[in-house]
mmCIF file of C-alpha atoms and ligand atoms in Angstrom:
data_model
loop_
_atom_site.group_PDB
_atom_site.id
_atom_site.type_symbol
_atom_site.label_atom_id
_atom_site.label_comp_id
_atom_site.label_asym_id
_atom_site.label_seq_id
_atom_site.Cartn_x
_atom_site.Cartn_y
_atom_site.Cartn_z
ATOM 1 C CA MET N 1 66.694 -27.785 -67.570
ATOM 2 C CA THR N 2 64.106 -25.936 -65.772
ATOM 3 C CA LYS N 3 64.868 -22.308 -64.814
ATOM 4 C CA LYS N 4 64.837 -21.314 -61.372
ATOM 5 C CA LEU N 5 61.642 -22.420 -59.710
ATOM 6 C CA ASN N 6 59.649 -19.666 -56.064
ATOM 7 C CA VAL N 7 57.934 -22.455 -54.903
ATOM 8 C CA LEU N 8 55.273 -21.796 -52.241
ATOM 9 C CA VAL N 9 56.435 -25.038 -49.343
ATOM 10 C CA THR N 10 53.072 -25.157 -46.847
ATOM 11 C CA GLY N 11 54.589 -26.634 -43.331
ATOM 12 C CA GLY N 12 57.822 -25.736 -44.267
ATOM 13 C CA ALA N 13 58.684 -25.874 -40.934
ATOM 14 C CA GLY N 14 58.025 -29.589 -40.499
ATOM 15 C CA TYR N 15 59.614 -32.554 -40.600
ATOM 16 C CA ILE N 16 59.355 -33.099 -44.545
ATOM 17 C CA GLY N 17 59.113 -29.529 -45.084
ATOM 18 C CA SER N 18 62.186 -27.913 -43.780
ATOM 19 C CA HIS N 19 64.135 -31.367 -46.126
ATOM 20 C CA ALA N 20 62.157 -30.301 -49.003
ATOM 21 C CA VAL N 21 63.035 -26.543 -47.873
ATOM 22 C CA LEU N 22 66.709 -27.470 -48.418
ATOM 23 C CA ALA N 23 66.238 -30.030 -51.133
ATOM 24 C CA LEU N 24 64.601 -27.198 -53.163
ATOM 25 C CA ARG N 25 67.653 -24.404 -51.998
ATOM 26 C CA ASP N 26 70.366 -27.580 -53.564
ATOM 27 C CA ALA N 27 68.790 -27.740 -56.905
ATOM 28 C CA GLY N 28 68.825 -23.559 -57.245
ATOM 29 C CA HIS N 29 65.586 -23.129 -56.677
ATOM 30 C CA HIS N 30 63.462 -20.613 -54.390
ATOM 31 C CA ALA N 31 61.791 -21.733 -50.921
ATOM 32 C CA VAL N 32 58.956 -19.508 -49.724
ATOM 33 C CA VAL N 33 57.489 -20.932 -46.894
ATOM 34 C CA ILE N 34 54.450 -20.821 -44.863
ATOM 35 C CA ASP N 35 53.683 -22.485 -41.593
ATOM 36 C CA ASN N 36 51.754 -21.494 -38.573
ATOM 37 C CA LEU N 37 54.170 -23.730 -36.471
ATOM 38 C CA VAL N 38 51.871 -25.074 -34.902
ATOM 39 C CA THR N 39 53.285 -28.735 -35.277
ATOM 40 C CA GLY N 40 56.960 -26.902 -36.879
ATOM 41 C CA PHE N 41 59.339 -24.985 -36.617
ATOM 42 C CA ARG N 42 60.544 -21.436 -37.140
ATOM 43 C CA TRP N 43 64.548 -22.673 -36.435
ATOM 44 C CA ALA N 44 64.186 -25.348 -39.231
ATOM 45 C CA VAL N 45 63.529 -23.087 -42.265
ATOM 46 C CA ALA N 46 66.568 -22.564 -43.869
ATOM 47 C CA GLU N 47 67.865 -19.399 -43.479
ATOM 48 C CA ASP N 48 68.184 -17.673 -47.386
ATOM 49 C CA ALA N 49 63.824 -19.048 -47.625
ATOM 50 C CA VAL N 50 61.978 -16.522 -46.674
ATOM 51 C CA PHE N 51 58.891 -16.988 -43.705
ATOM 52 C CA TYR N 52 55.333 -16.557 -43.378
ATOM 53 C CA GLU N 53 54.002 -17.501 -40.247
ATOM 54 C CA GLY N 54 50.277 -17.971 -41.093
ATOM 55 C CA ASP N 55 47.251 -20.225 -42.258
ATOM 56 C CA ILE N 56 47.084 -21.803 -45.650
ATOM 57 C CA SER N 57 43.670 -21.450 -45.309
ATOM 58 C CA ASP N 58 43.866 -17.620 -45.212
ATOM 59 C CA ASP N 59 42.522 -16.865 -48.532
ATOM 60 C CA SER N 60 44.204 -13.219 -48.523
ATOM 61 C CA VAL N 61 47.316 -13.860 -47.561
ATOM 62 C CA VAL N 62 48.099 -17.023 -49.328
ATOM 63 C CA GLN N 63 47.006 -15.301 -52.068
ATOM 64 C CA LYS N 64 49.326 -11.665 -51.021
ATOM 65 C CA ILE N 65 52.029 -14.379 -50.812
ATOM 66 C CA ILE N 66 51.213 -15.380 -54.076
ATOM 67 C CA ARG N 67 51.818 -11.578 -55.417
ATOM 68 C CA GLU N 68 54.483 -10.025 -53.777
ATOM 69 C CA GLN N 69 56.927 -13.573 -54.362
ATOM 70 C CA GLY N 70 55.816 -14.730 -58.129
ATOM 71 C CA ILE N 71 54.946 -17.961 -57.043
ATOM 72 C CA ASP N 72 55.668 -20.528 -59.745
ATOM 73 C CA ALA N 73 54.690 -23.677 -57.542
ATOM 74 C CA ILE N 74 53.208 -25.229 -54.719
ATOM 75 C CA MET N 75 54.786 -27.479 -52.230
ATOM 76 C CA HIS N 76 51.869 -28.450 -50.125
ATOM 77 C CA PHE N 77 52.749 -30.200 -46.645
ATOM 78 C CA ALA N 78 50.501 -28.503 -43.934
ATOM 79 C CA GLY N 79 48.408 -30.628 -42.188
ATOM 80 C CA SER N 80 48.003 -33.068 -39.408
ATOM 81 C CA VAL N 81 49.428 -36.749 -39.327
ATOM 82 C CA VAL N 82 48.166 -38.262 -36.434
ATOM 83 C CA VAL N 83 45.979 -41.646 -37.008
ATOM 84 C CA PRO N 84 45.426 -43.130 -33.206
ATOM 85 C CA GLU N 85 43.642 -38.911 -33.723
ATOM 86 C CA SER N 86 42.364 -39.049 -36.728
ATOM 87 C CA VAL N 87 40.123 -41.342 -36.083
ATOM 88 C CA THR N 88 39.330 -39.666 -32.407
ATOM 89 C CA ASN N 89 39.011 -36.644 -33.911
ATOM 90 C CA PRO N 90 37.341 -36.442 -37.223
ATOM 91 C CA LEU N 91 36.878 -33.298 -36.989
ATOM 92 C CA LYS N 92 40.095 -32.532 -37.062
ATOM 93 C CA TYR N 93 41.496 -34.185 -39.574
ATOM 94 C CA TYR N 94 38.814 -33.133 -42.550
ATOM 95 C CA TYR N 95 39.361 -28.889 -41.714
ATOM 96 C CA ASN N 96 43.241 -29.545 -41.769
ATOM 97 C CA ASN N 97 44.032 -31.142 -44.489
ATOM 98 C CA THR N 98 41.182 -31.733 -46.822
ATOM 99 C CA SER N 99 38.838 -28.144 -45.758
ATOM 100 C CA LYS N 100 42.099 -26.109 -45.367
ATOM 101 C CA SER N 101 43.420 -27.452 -48.785
ATOM 102 C CA ARG N 102 40.778 -26.670 -50.843
ATOM 103 C CA SER N 103 41.005 -23.170 -49.443
ATOM 104 C CA LEU N 104 44.549 -23.448 -50.719
ATOM 105 C CA ILE N 105 43.285 -25.199 -54.280
ATOM 106 C CA GLU N 106 41.579 -22.006 -54.804
ATOM 107 C CA SER N 107 44.383 -19.877 -53.735
ATOM 108 C CA ALA N 108 46.366 -20.899 -56.624
ATOM 109 C CA ILE N 109 44.414 -21.020 -59.236
ATOM 110 C CA VAL N 110 43.501 -16.920 -58.376
ATOM 111 C CA GLY N 111 46.625 -16.317 -58.426
ATOM 112 C CA GLY N 112 47.488 -18.535 -61.783
ATOM 113 C CA VAL N 113 49.473 -20.215 -60.058
ATOM 114 C CA ARG N 114 49.177 -24.014 -62.245
ATOM 115 C CA HIS N 115 51.505 -26.551 -60.102
ATOM 116 C CA MET N 116 51.461 -28.283 -56.866
ATOM 117 C CA ILE N 117 53.401 -31.504 -55.014
ATOM 118 C CA PHE N 118 50.575 -32.479 -52.737
ATOM 119 C CA SER N 119 52.160 -35.102 -49.402
ATOM 120 C CA SER N 120 49.593 -37.588 -49.640
ATOM 121 C CA THR N 121 49.867 -40.938 -47.989
ATOM 122 C CA ALA N 122 50.539 -44.525 -48.578
ATOM 123 C CA ALA N 123 47.260 -44.515 -45.790
ATOM 124 C CA THR N 124 45.509 -44.178 -48.973
ATOM 125 C CA TYR N 125 45.126 -47.673 -49.927
ATOM 126 C CA GLY N 126 43.822 -48.696 -46.609
ATOM 127 C CA ILE N 127 44.427 -52.971 -45.951
ATOM 128 C CA PRO N 128 45.386 -53.128 -49.147
ATOM 129 C CA GLU N 129 44.811 -56.760 -51.086
ATOM 130 C CA SER N 130 48.418 -57.283 -51.862
ATOM 131 C CA SER N 131 51.310 -56.469 -51.563
ATOM 132 C CA PRO N 132 54.420 -54.299 -53.508
ATOM 133 C CA VAL N 133 50.992 -51.372 -53.730
ATOM 134 C CA ARG N 134 50.397 -50.365 -57.260
ATOM 135 C CA GLU N 135 49.515 -46.681 -57.965
ATOM 136 C CA ASP N 136 45.953 -48.178 -59.690
ATOM 137 C CA MET N 137 45.211 -51.057 -56.810
ATOM 138 C CA PRO N 138 41.772 -49.387 -54.214
ATOM 139 C CA THR N 139 42.080 -46.882 -52.039
ATOM 140 C CA VAL N 140 39.937 -47.704 -49.058
ATOM 141 C CA PRO N 141 41.111 -46.328 -46.958
ATOM 142 C CA ILE N 142 40.267 -47.531 -42.981
ATOM 143 C CA ASN N 143 40.855 -44.693 -41.240
ATOM 144 C CA PRO N 144 40.140 -40.704 -41.264
ATOM 145 C CA TYR N 145 43.266 -39.544 -41.733
ATOM 146 C CA GLY N 146 43.443 -41.619 -45.114
ATOM 147 C CA THR N 147 40.305 -40.630 -45.913
ATOM 148 C CA SER N 148 41.536 -36.165 -45.614
ATOM 149 C CA LYS N 149 44.112 -37.154 -47.751
ATOM 150 C CA LEU N 150 42.195 -38.927 -50.772
ATOM 151 C CA MET N 151 39.044 -36.066 -50.389
ATOM 152 C CA THR N 152 42.700 -33.488 -51.395
ATOM 153 C CA GLU N 153 43.690 -36.227 -54.393
ATOM 154 C CA MET N 154 40.339 -36.887 -55.921
ATOM 155 C CA MET N 155 39.670 -31.777 -55.618
ATOM 156 C CA LEU N 156 43.512 -31.857 -57.587
ATOM 157 C CA ARG N 157 42.003 -34.147 -60.955
ATOM 158 C CA ASP N 158 39.013 -32.544 -60.572
ATOM 159 C CA VAL N 159 40.525 -29.355 -60.616
ATOM 160 C CA ALA N 160 43.170 -29.940 -62.845
ATOM 161 C CA ALA N 161 41.212 -31.271 -65.361
ATOM 162 C CA ALA N 162 38.309 -27.586 -65.179
ATOM 163 C CA HIS N 163 41.633 -25.183 -65.187
ATOM 164 C CA ASP N 164 45.085 -24.435 -66.210
ATOM 165 C CA PHE N 165 46.770 -26.482 -63.574
ATOM 166 C CA ASN N 166 48.744 -30.195 -63.072
ATOM 167 C CA TYR N 167 49.626 -31.497 -59.805
ATOM 168 C CA CYS N 168 51.774 -34.288 -58.608
ATOM 169 C CA THR N 169 50.274 -36.586 -56.250
ATOM 170 C CA LEU N 170 52.489 -38.128 -53.580
ATOM 171 C CA ARG N 171 51.921 -40.991 -51.154
ATOM 172 C CA TYR N 172 54.809 -42.092 -49.000
ATOM 173 C CA PHE N 173 54.906 -44.647 -47.195
ATOM 174 C CA ASN N 174 57.580 -45.103 -44.198
ATOM 175 C CA VAL N 175 58.990 -41.564 -43.602
ATOM 176 C CA ALA N 176 61.648 -41.717 -41.465
ATOM 177 C CA GLY N 177 65.521 -40.293 -40.942
ATOM 178 C CA ALA N 178 67.154 -36.817 -41.118
ATOM 179 C CA ASP N 179 68.889 -35.018 -43.175
ATOM 180 C CA PRO N 180 72.721 -36.115 -43.857
ATOM 181 C CA GLN N 181 74.048 -32.733 -42.622
ATOM 182 C CA CYS N 182 71.584 -32.895 -39.941
ATOM 183 C CA ARG N 183 70.519 -29.741 -40.959
ATOM 184 C CA THR N 184 66.715 -30.451 -39.915
ATOM 185 C CA GLY N 185 65.332 -33.391 -38.654
ATOM 186 C CA GLN N 186 61.832 -34.706 -37.425
ATOM 187 C CA SER N 187 62.077 -32.865 -34.386
ATOM 188 C CA THR N 188 57.878 -33.271 -33.598
ATOM 189 C CA VAL N 189 56.956 -33.413 -29.999
ATOM 190 C CA GLY N 190 55.219 -36.446 -29.198
ATOM 191 C CA ALA N 191 55.687 -38.784 -31.617
ATOM 192 C CA THR N 192 54.108 -41.685 -32.815
ATOM 193 C CA HIS N 193 56.366 -43.199 -35.462
ATOM 194 C CA LEU N 194 58.525 -46.462 -35.133
ATOM 195 C CA LEU N 195 62.428 -45.383 -35.393
ATOM 196 C CA LYS N 196 61.630 -42.065 -33.871
ATOM 197 C CA ILE N 197 60.474 -43.578 -30.337
ATOM 198 C CA ALA N 198 63.161 -45.902 -31.255
ATOM 199 C CA VAL N 199 65.504 -43.783 -30.844
ATOM 200 C CA GLU N 200 64.925 -41.111 -28.236
ATOM 201 C CA ALA N 201 65.339 -44.391 -26.693
ATOM 202 C CA ALA N 202 68.089 -45.778 -27.947
ATOM 203 C CA LEU N 203 69.264 -41.953 -26.381
ATOM 204 C CA GLY N 204 68.082 -42.498 -22.415
ATOM 205 C CA LYS N 205 65.063 -40.404 -23.803
ATOM 206 C CA ARG N 206 62.139 -43.084 -22.796
ATOM 207 C CA GLU N 207 62.925 -46.305 -20.782
ATOM 208 C CA SER N 208 61.624 -48.854 -23.608
ATOM 209 C CA VAL N 209 59.894 -49.438 -27.407
ATOM 210 C CA SER N 210 56.564 -51.457 -27.307
ATOM 211 C CA VAL N 211 56.088 -53.478 -30.357
ATOM 212 C CA PHE N 212 52.687 -53.866 -31.957
ATOM 213 C CA GLY N 213 51.653 -56.581 -32.554
ATOM 214 C CA THR N 214 53.258 -60.085 -32.716
ATOM 215 C CA ASP N 215 51.178 -62.150 -34.476
ATOM 216 C CA TYR N 216 51.073 -60.538 -37.937
ATOM 217 C CA ALA N 217 51.542 -62.534 -40.695
ATOM 218 C CA THR N 218 54.951 -61.637 -41.864
ATOM 219 C CA PRO N 219 58.445 -63.855 -41.717
ATOM 220 C CA ASP N 220 59.258 -62.760 -37.789
ATOM 221 C CA GLY N 221 55.156 -61.450 -36.496
ATOM 222 C CA THR N 222 55.493 -57.939 -36.883
ATOM 223 C CA GLY N 223 55.032 -55.396 -38.730
ATOM 224 C CA VAL N 224 56.645 -55.354 -42.453
ATOM 225 C CA ARG N 225 57.005 -51.360 -43.906
ATOM 226 C CA ASP N 226 58.728 -49.678 -45.578
ATOM 227 C CA TYR N 227 61.360 -47.111 -44.344
ATOM 228 C CA ILE N 228 62.333 -44.607 -46.527
ATOM 229 C CA HIS N 229 64.348 -41.838 -45.687
ATOM 230 C CA VAL N 230 63.358 -37.976 -45.630
ATOM 231 C CA SER N 231 66.009 -36.746 -48.120
ATOM 232 C CA ASP N 232 65.502 -39.600 -50.474
ATOM 233 C CA LEU N 233 61.847 -38.585 -50.500
ATOM 234 C CA ALA N 234 62.569 -33.943 -50.599
ATOM 235 C CA SER N 235 64.437 -35.231 -54.302
ATOM 236 C CA ALA N 236 61.190 -37.289 -55.506
ATOM 237 C CA HIS N 237 59.759 -33.948 -54.650
ATOM 238 C CA VAL N 238 62.310 -31.880 -56.848
ATOM 239 C CA ILE N 239 62.291 -33.674 -59.798
ATOM 240 C CA ALA N 240 58.124 -34.186 -59.447
ATOM 241 C CA LEU N 241 57.992 -30.444 -59.553
ATOM 242 C CA GLU N 242 59.985 -30.187 -62.567
ATOM 243 C CA ALA N 243 58.314 -32.744 -64.062
ATOM 244 C CA LEU N 244 54.919 -30.477 -63.602
ATOM 245 C CA VAL N 245 56.893 -27.642 -64.976
ATOM 246 C CA ASP N 246 57.879 -29.625 -67.973
ATOM 247 C CA ASP N 247 55.504 -31.531 -68.999
ATOM 248 C CA PRO N 248 51.969 -28.834 -68.290
ATOM 249 C CA GLN N 249 49.711 -32.207 -70.093
ATOM 250 C CA ARG N 250 50.617 -33.930 -66.567
ATOM 251 C CA SER N 251 50.170 -35.314 -63.644
ATOM 252 C CA HIS N 252 51.039 -38.018 -61.979
ATOM 253 C CA THR N 253 49.997 -40.021 -58.959
ATOM 254 C CA LEU N 254 53.079 -41.847 -57.494
ATOM 255 C CA ASN N 255 53.965 -44.101 -54.624
ATOM 256 C CA CYS N 256 56.941 -43.112 -53.571
ATOM 257 C CA GLY N 257 58.848 -45.433 -51.422
ATOM 258 C CA TYR N 258 62.434 -48.952 -51.474
ATOM 259 C CA GLY N 259 60.066 -51.184 -52.833
ATOM 260 C CA HIS N 260 60.634 -53.542 -49.863
ATOM 261 C CA GLY N 261 60.194 -53.027 -46.319
ATOM 262 C CA TYR N 262 61.907 -54.304 -42.514
ATOM 263 C CA SER N 263 59.319 -55.569 -40.017
ATOM 264 C CA VAL N 264 59.291 -53.745 -36.120
ATOM 265 C CA MET N 265 62.076 -56.421 -35.159
ATOM 266 C CA GLN N 266 64.628 -55.939 -37.840
ATOM 267 C CA VAL N 267 64.137 -51.698 -37.616
ATOM 268 C CA LEU N 268 64.846 -52.020 -33.671
ATOM 269 C CA ASP N 269 67.664 -54.997 -33.929
ATOM 270 C CA ALA N 270 69.305 -51.995 -36.413
ATOM 271 C CA VAL N 271 69.429 -49.585 -34.008
ATOM 272 C CA ASP N 272 70.971 -52.328 -30.925
ATOM 273 C CA ARG N 273 73.411 -52.793 -34.511
ATOM 274 C CA VAL N 274 74.148 -48.669 -34.871
ATOM 275 C CA THR N 275 74.302 -48.027 -30.964
ATOM 276 C CA ASN N 276 76.329 -51.194 -30.046
ATOM 277 C CA ASN N 277 73.160 -51.800 -26.891
ATOM 278 C CA LYS N 278 70.381 -54.093 -26.124
ATOM 279 C CA LEU N 279 66.727 -51.402 -26.837
ATOM 280 C CA ASP N 280 64.291 -53.687 -24.672
ATOM 281 C CA ARG N 281 61.814 -54.187 -26.521
ATOM 282 C CA LYS N 282 57.644 -54.459 -25.078
ATOM 283 C CA MET N 283 55.965 -57.653 -26.021
ATOM 284 C CA GLU N 284 52.447 -55.329 -26.498
ATOM 285 C CA GLY N 285 48.964 -56.766 -27.904
ATOM 286 C CA ARG N 286 47.945 -55.273 -32.153
ATOM 287 C CA ARG N 287 47.418 -52.137 -32.437
ATOM 288 C CA ALA N 288 44.090 -50.698 -34.247
ATOM 289 C CA GLY N 289 44.133 -50.432 -37.349
ATOM 290 C CA ASP N 290 47.950 -51.488 -38.427
ATOM 291 C CA PRO N 291 47.968 -53.501 -42.310
ATOM 292 C CA ASP N 292 50.446 -56.403 -41.743
ATOM 293 C CA ALA N 293 52.993 -55.429 -43.845
ATOM 294 C CA LEU N 294 52.355 -52.486 -46.495
ATOM 295 C CA ILE N 295 55.164 -52.202 -48.895
ATOM 296 C CA SER N 296 55.263 -50.088 -52.740
ATOM 297 C CA ASP N 297 55.790 -50.402 -55.465
ATOM 298 C CA ASN N 298 57.566 -48.119 -57.032
ATOM 299 C CA SER N 299 58.680 -48.268 -60.979
ATOM 300 C CA ALA N 300 56.485 -45.192 -61.665
ATOM 301 C CA ILE N 301 58.072 -42.411 -59.859
ATOM 302 C CA LYS N 302 61.376 -44.515 -61.014
ATOM 303 C CA GLU N 303 59.952 -44.902 -65.124
ATOM 304 C CA ARG N 304 58.122 -41.470 -65.044
ATOM 305 C CA LEU N 305 60.684 -38.807 -63.104
ATOM 306 C CA GLY N 306 64.012 -41.043 -63.270
ATOM 307 C CA TRP N 307 63.683 -40.920 -59.258
ATOM 308 C CA GLU N 308 67.076 -43.227 -58.299
ATOM 309 C CA PRO N 309 67.472 -43.014 -54.139
ATOM 310 C CA ARG N 310 70.639 -42.591 -52.145
ATOM 311 C CA TYR N 311 70.350 -43.359 -49.511
ATOM 312 C CA ASP N 312 68.776 -47.490 -49.435
ATOM 313 C CA ASP N 313 70.030 -48.900 -46.648
ATOM 314 C CA LEU N 314 68.183 -48.819 -42.734
ATOM 315 C CA ASP N 315 71.327 -48.793 -40.893
ATOM 316 C CA GLN N 316 72.451 -45.439 -42.216
ATOM 317 C CA ILE N 317 68.442 -44.257 -41.294
ATOM 318 C CA VAL N 318 69.605 -44.834 -38.185
ATOM 319 C CA GLN N 319 72.614 -43.802 -37.663
ATOM 320 C CA HIS N 320 70.862 -39.955 -39.269
ATOM 321 C CA ALA N 321 67.546 -40.610 -37.700
ATOM 322 C CA LEU N 322 70.020 -40.841 -34.361
ATOM 323 C CA ALA N 323 72.510 -37.671 -34.884
ATOM 324 C CA TRP N 324 69.687 -35.749 -36.106
ATOM 325 C CA GLU N 325 68.005 -37.301 -32.514
ATOM 326 C CA ARG N 326 70.942 -35.539 -30.771
ATOM 327 C CA ARG N 327 72.142 -32.636 -31.895
ATOM 328 C CA LEU N 328 67.910 -31.725 -31.350
ATOM 329 C CA THR N 329 68.292 -32.980 -27.615
ATOM 330 C CA ASP N 330 70.998 -29.832 -27.803
ATOM 331 C CA ILE N 331 69.305 -27.403 -29.041
ATOM 332 C CA GLN N 332 66.262 -28.551 -26.927
ATOM 333 C CA SER N 333 68.637 -27.538 -24.163
ATOM 334 C CA GLY N 334 69.515 -24.116 -26.047
HETATM 335 N N1 UDP T 401 54.685 -49.916 -34.089
HETATM 336 C C1 UDP T 401 55.614 -50.524 -33.208
HETATM 337 N N2 UDP T 401 55.874 -49.378 -31.549
HETATM 338 C C2 UDP T 401 56.158 -48.519 -31.567
HETATM 339 C C3 UDP T 401 55.026 -48.132 -32.776
HETATM 340 C C4 UDP T 401 54.874 -48.753 -34.328
HETATM 341 O O1 UDP T 401 56.022 -51.882 -32.448
HETATM 342 O O2 UDP T 401 55.948 -48.051 -30.332
HETATM 343 C C5 UDP T 401 54.870 -50.748 -34.916
HETATM 344 C C6 UDP T 401 53.616 -50.572 -35.838
HETATM 345 O O3 UDP T 401 53.103 -51.508 -35.754
HETATM 346 C C7 UDP T 401 53.170 -50.783 -37.662
HETATM 347 C C8 UDP T 401 54.931 -50.153 -37.493
HETATM 348 O O4 UDP T 401 55.667 -49.979 -35.805
HETATM 349 O O5 UDP T 401 53.778 -51.789 -38.047
HETATM 350 C C9 UDP T 401 54.887 -48.463 -38.407
HETATM 351 O O6 UDP T 401 54.835 -47.688 -37.218
HETATM 352 P P1 UDP T 401 54.442 -46.613 -37.706
HETATM 353 O O7 UDP T 401 53.780 -45.535 -36.102
HETATM 354 O O8 UDP T 401 55.991 -45.520 -37.345
HETATM 355 O O9 UDP T 401 54.012 -46.229 -38.882
HETATM 356 P P2 UDP T 401 52.561 -46.109 -39.915
HETATM 357 O O10 UDP T 401 53.515 -47.603 -40.466
HETATM 358 O O11 UDP T 401 51.696 -46.433 -38.257
HETATM 359 O O12 UDP T 401 52.514 -45.272 -40.426
#
C-alpha cells in the first residue's frame, strides 16, 4: 500500500481535474488544487481539498504551495483543450500547454517533487496509420493542440533522464460522462464535444445536433471514437500515481481508452435510447482535421498498472452525462 500522498492537482476545478480530486480522496490521498478559474469553477472542487486560485506559471506561488503543503506528486491537468481554437490561435496553446508546463516542471524540480502525471491526448498521434493505436506508433500531430501536448511529453522525458524524477503521460481518447454520484461533471461553457452537445440538445438547451461527416471509411460513414468514462480515467491517474511512487526509476506513456469505439450515430442512438426521445440530427460536411476512427490499444495500461475499467458501457456514460447536465441546470439557475 502506498502511503497517503499530498498531490497538487493543476486544473482541479476543471472537468477531468475535479474528478481526479474525488478519486484521490476516495483512495485516501490528499488533494491540493491550483486553478486560475479561466475555464474551471470553484464549486467543482471537492470541499475537503485545499484550493489556491492561481496560475501554474507563477513560480513563486507554485513553489510556496509545494513547500507549505509538502507536495509529493503533481497531477497536471491545467491547459487549453479546444482543437479548432488551437489552429486559429496556436500561440495560446504553445503558451498555456507548453510554456506553462515547462514552468510547472521547473517548480517541481526546484521544490523536490519527484513524480508527475501528465494529461496528454490521442491527438498526439494525428491520423494514425491503423487502429487500435499503440503507444509506440508514430506521433505526428495534425494540429497545434496535439503538438503543444507532445512537446510537454518530450520535456518530461528529458527531465526524467536528468533529474531524480519520474512521470506518467496518459494519452486520453474521448473523455465523457460524469461522476456516478453526480458530485461533478462536464460544465464547460460552449463545449464542443459530441456527447456534451447531445445531452444539452436532449434537455432542450440546443435545437439539434450536427453530424460532421457521413462519408468516412466506417461502418455507417460517421466518425468512430473510443469514449472513456471520466471516472475510469480519474482512477487511472490514481493507479499511475501509486505506480510512480512504488517504482521511482520507471516512467510510463500510456493510452487511456476502452479499446473499442462508437460512431457519431451510435452515440446519438444511445442518447435517444436513454431519453426515449429522438434528437434532431443535422447532416453536415466533415470537420477539418478529424480522422475516420480513433481507437486505443489499452493493453499497456492494463498490463503495467492493472487498470480495469468499471463503466465501459455507452448507455451508462450517457445516463451519467444526462444526470450531470440536469444538475448543472439547477446550479446555473442558482
Ligand atoms: N462530432 C459531431 N458533431 C458535433 C461534435 C462532434 O459529429 O457536434 C463528431 C466529430 O466529428 C468526431 C466525434 O464526433 O467524429 C467526436 O468529436 P469530439 O469533438 O467530441 O472529440 P474529438 O474526437 O474531436 O476529440
